[in-house]
Amino acid sequence: MLLGRVTGTVTATAKDASLVGGALLLVEVPAGEIIALDTVGAGKGDQVIVTTGSAARLPSGATGAPVDASIIAIVDSVSKA
Amino acid sequence: MLLGRVTGTVTATAKDASLVGGALLLVEVPAGEIIALDTVGAGKGDQVIVTTGSAARLPSGATGAPVDASIIAIVDSVSKA
Amino acid sequence: MLLGRVTGTVTATAKDASLVGGALLLVEVPAGEIIALDTVGAGKGDQVIVTTGSAARLPSGATGAPVDASIIAIVDSVSKA
Amino acid sequence: MLLGRVTGTVTATAKDASLVGGALLLVEVPAGEIIALDTVGAGKGDQVIVTTGSAARLPSGATGAPVDASIIAIVDSVSKA
Amino acid sequence: MLLGRVTGTVTATAKDASLVGGALLLVEVPAGEIIALDTVGAGKGDQVIVTTGSAARLPSGATGAPVDASIIAIVDSVSKA
């Protein structure tokens, strides 16, 4: 999974029907900016965990949606001590 | 998913039968240029959302096609406010 | 998918049984050189479309083969007009 | 798979329910830092093997969790002799 | 698939049970060093073909193992003539 920071939102009217009602957030991850479906109520500025590939469709809010990246957690702490 | 810009079209006669009738568009994404199957009527110059991997075959227009990237939305706005 | 150019062929005697009879072509794609299973009769110098991941096993000639990249079209034209 | 080094831990309260009880470790791999679900009792400083994609959900401790990276071994030795 | 060169072996006692008995080889591929499960008897110095993602679990020796990369052929020749 990827550690990321929510930097914005993306809106689209013409889209796959299964995306209706889903929040598409812009997330800064190590390799650059991606779009991820939010499944835990994340918002701008939150540090989040993004899962990719087929895992992105496992959260209940993402089932059947044509997504390859989902936010699955809002980070409390990253400890390297 | 990836934020991209449609930059052109790719045509091919010798191709997998399941691709017949599908629009293969050239899309500029952060890591470079890829080819994606259009499933929402996107056209040149449109800012789009591209999904990759097995997700690319979930839109109704892509079922069973050997594609690893599909356009699933035409972007209205990207807000970073 | 990836736009690529066939640059050569790879032969192997000691290989997975399901690869016997399949043409393994060397293809130059944006990120470098990969090996792809040919499913449309491509040859050296052809500009091709390569699909990756589980999509690579959907063409009839690739079913069950342990491949993660297949050539699914020979390009006629790429138009950016 | 990727050779990695555990560098820390990530905690999150707001997360997908299936992640509860799982240890999310920060792992340095060749391409940078990722988060992986631990399935073998790895700890900080351990050299580990990380598997990615759908393989990450095969270990018993990861079944059904929306993860795309899991630690599947603690390395004893890497020999290049 | 990736053209690679076997550069070493990785051993691990604490590992997923399904990896017991499998040879985990270090392989130099274009993007750097990865670990792949050997399924064709490859050894150090061999030029090999590595398949990745879910394809890596299709060879008989890899079924059910949590691997995302497997060696599926030992290369005889790469011809660019």
CSV table of N, CA, C and O in Angstrom, one decimal, chain A residues 5-31:
chain,number,residue,atom,x,y,z
A,5,ARG,N,-1.2,11.8,0.8
A,5,ARG,CA,-1.8,13.0,1.4
A,5,ARG,C,-2.9,13.4,0.4
A,5,ARG,O,-2.6,13.6,-0.8
A,6,VAL,N,-4.1,13.6,0.9
A,6,VAL,CA,-5.2,14.1,0.1
A,6,VAL,C,-5.0,15.5,-0.3
A,6,VAL,O,-4.8,16.4,0.6
A,7,THR,N,-4.9,15.8,-1.6
A,7,THR,CA,-4.6,17.2,-2.0
A,7,THR,C,-5.8,17.9,-2.7
A,7,THR,O,-5.8,19.1,-3.0
A,8,GLY,N,-6.9,17.1,-3.0
A,8,GLY,CA,-8.0,17.7,-3.7
A,8,GLY,C,-9.1,16.7,-4.1
A,8,GLY,O,-9.0,15.6,-3.7
A,9,THR,N,-10.0,17.2,-4.9
A,9,THR,CA,-11.1,16.4,-5.3
A,9,THR,C,-11.3,16.5,-6.8
A,9,THR,O,-10.9,17.5,-7.4
A,10,VAL,N,-11.8,15.4,-7.4
A,10,VAL,CA,-12.0,15.4,-8.8
A,10,VAL,C,-13.5,15.2,-9.1
A,10,VAL,O,-14.1,14.3,-8.5
A,11,THR,N,-14.2,16.0,-9.9
A,11,THR,CA,-15.6,15.8,-10.1
A,11,THR,C,-15.8,15.5,-11.6
A,11,THR,O,-15.0,16.0,-12.5
A,12,ALA,N,-16.8,14.7,-11.9
A,12,ALA,CA,-17.0,14.3,-13.3
A,12,ALA,C,-18.5,13.9,-13.4
A,12,ALA,O,-19.0,13.2,-12.6
A,13,THR,N,-19.1,14.5,-14.5
A,13,THR,CA,-20.5,14.2,-14.7
A,13,THR,C,-20.6,12.9,-15.6
A,13,THR,O,-21.2,11.9,-15.3
A,14,ALA,N,-19.9,13.0,-16.7
A,14,ALA,CA,-19.8,11.8,-17.7
A,14,ALA,C,-18.9,10.8,-17.1
A,14,ALA,O,-17.7,11.0,-17.1
A,15,LYS,N,-19.5,9.8,-16.4
A,15,LYS,CA,-18.6,8.8,-15.8
A,15,LYS,C,-19.3,7.4,-15.7
A,15,LYS,O,-20.6,7.4,-16.0
A,16,ASP,N,-18.6,6.4,-15.4
A,16,ASP,CA,-19.2,5.1,-15.3
A,16,ASP,C,-20.2,5.1,-14.2
A,16,ASP,O,-20.0,5.7,-13.1
A,17,ALA,N,-21.4,4.5,-14.5
A,17,ALA,CA,-22.5,4.6,-13.5
A,17,ALA,C,-22.2,4.2,-12.1
A,17,ALA,O,-22.6,4.8,-11.1
A,18,SER,N,-21.3,3.2,-12.0
A,18,SER,CA,-21.0,2.7,-10.6
A,18,SER,C,-20.2,3.7,-9.8
A,18,SER,O,-20.0,3.5,-8.6
A,19,LEU,N,-19.7,4.8,-10.4
A,19,LEU,CA,-18.9,5.8,-9.7
A,19,LEU,C,-19.8,6.8,-9.0
A,19,LEU,O,-19.4,7.6,-8.2
A,20,VAL,N,-21.1,6.8,-9.4
A,20,VAL,CA,-22.0,7.9,-8.9
A,20,VAL,C,-22.1,7.7,-7.4
A,20,VAL,O,-22.3,6.6,-6.9
A,21,GLY,N,-21.9,8.8,-6.7
A,21,GLY,CA,-22.0,8.8,-5.2
A,21,GLY,C,-20.7,8.6,-4.6
A,21,GLY,O,-20.5,8.8,-3.4
A,22,GLY,N,-19.7,8.2,-5.3
A,22,GLY,CA,-18.4,7.9,-4.7
A,22,GLY,C,-17.5,9.2,-4.8
A,22,GLY,O,-17.6,10.0,-5.7
A,23,ALA,N,-16.7,9.4,-3.7
A,23,ALA,CA,-15.8,10.6,-3.7
A,23,ALA,C,-14.5,10.2,-4.3
A,23,ALA,O,-13.8,9.3,-3.8
A,24,LEU,N,-14.1,10.9,-5.4
A,24,LEU,CA,-12.9,10.7,-6.1
A,24,LEU,C,-11.9,11.7,-5.6
A,24,LEU,O,-12.0,12.9,-5.9
A,25,LEU,N,-10.9,11.3,-4.8
A,25,LEU,CA,-10.0,12.3,-4.2
A,25,LEU,C,-8.6,12.2,-4.9
A,25,LEU,O,-8.1,11.2,-5.4
A,26,LEU,N,-8.0,13.4,-5.0
A,26,LEU,CA,-6.6,13.5,-5.6
A,26,LEU,C,-5.6,13.2,-4.4
A,26,LEU,O,-5.8,13.8,-3.3
A,27,VAL,N,-4.7,12.3,-4.6
A,27,VAL,CA,-3.8,11.9,-3.5
A,27,VAL,C,-2.4,12.0,-4.0
A,27,VAL,O,-2.0,11.4,-5.0
A,28,GLU,N,-1.5,12.7,-3.2
A,28,GLU,CA,-0.1,12.7,-3.5
A,28,GLU,C,0.5,11.5,-2.9
A,28,GLU,O,0.5,11.3,-1.7
A,29,VAL,N,1.1,10.6,-3.8
A,29,VAL,CA,1.8,9.4,-3.3
A,29,VAL,C,3.3,9.6,-3.7
A,29,VAL,O,3.6,10.4,-4.6
A,30,PRO,N,4.2,8.7,-3.2
A,30,PRO,CA,5.6,8.9,-3.6
A,30,PRO,C,5.8,9.0,-5.1
A,30,PRO,O,6.7,9.9,-5.5
A,31,ALA,N,5.1,8.3,-6.0
A,31,ALA,CA,5.4,8.4,-7.4
A,31,ALA,C,4.7,9.5,-8.1
A,31,ALA,O,4.8,9.7,-9.3
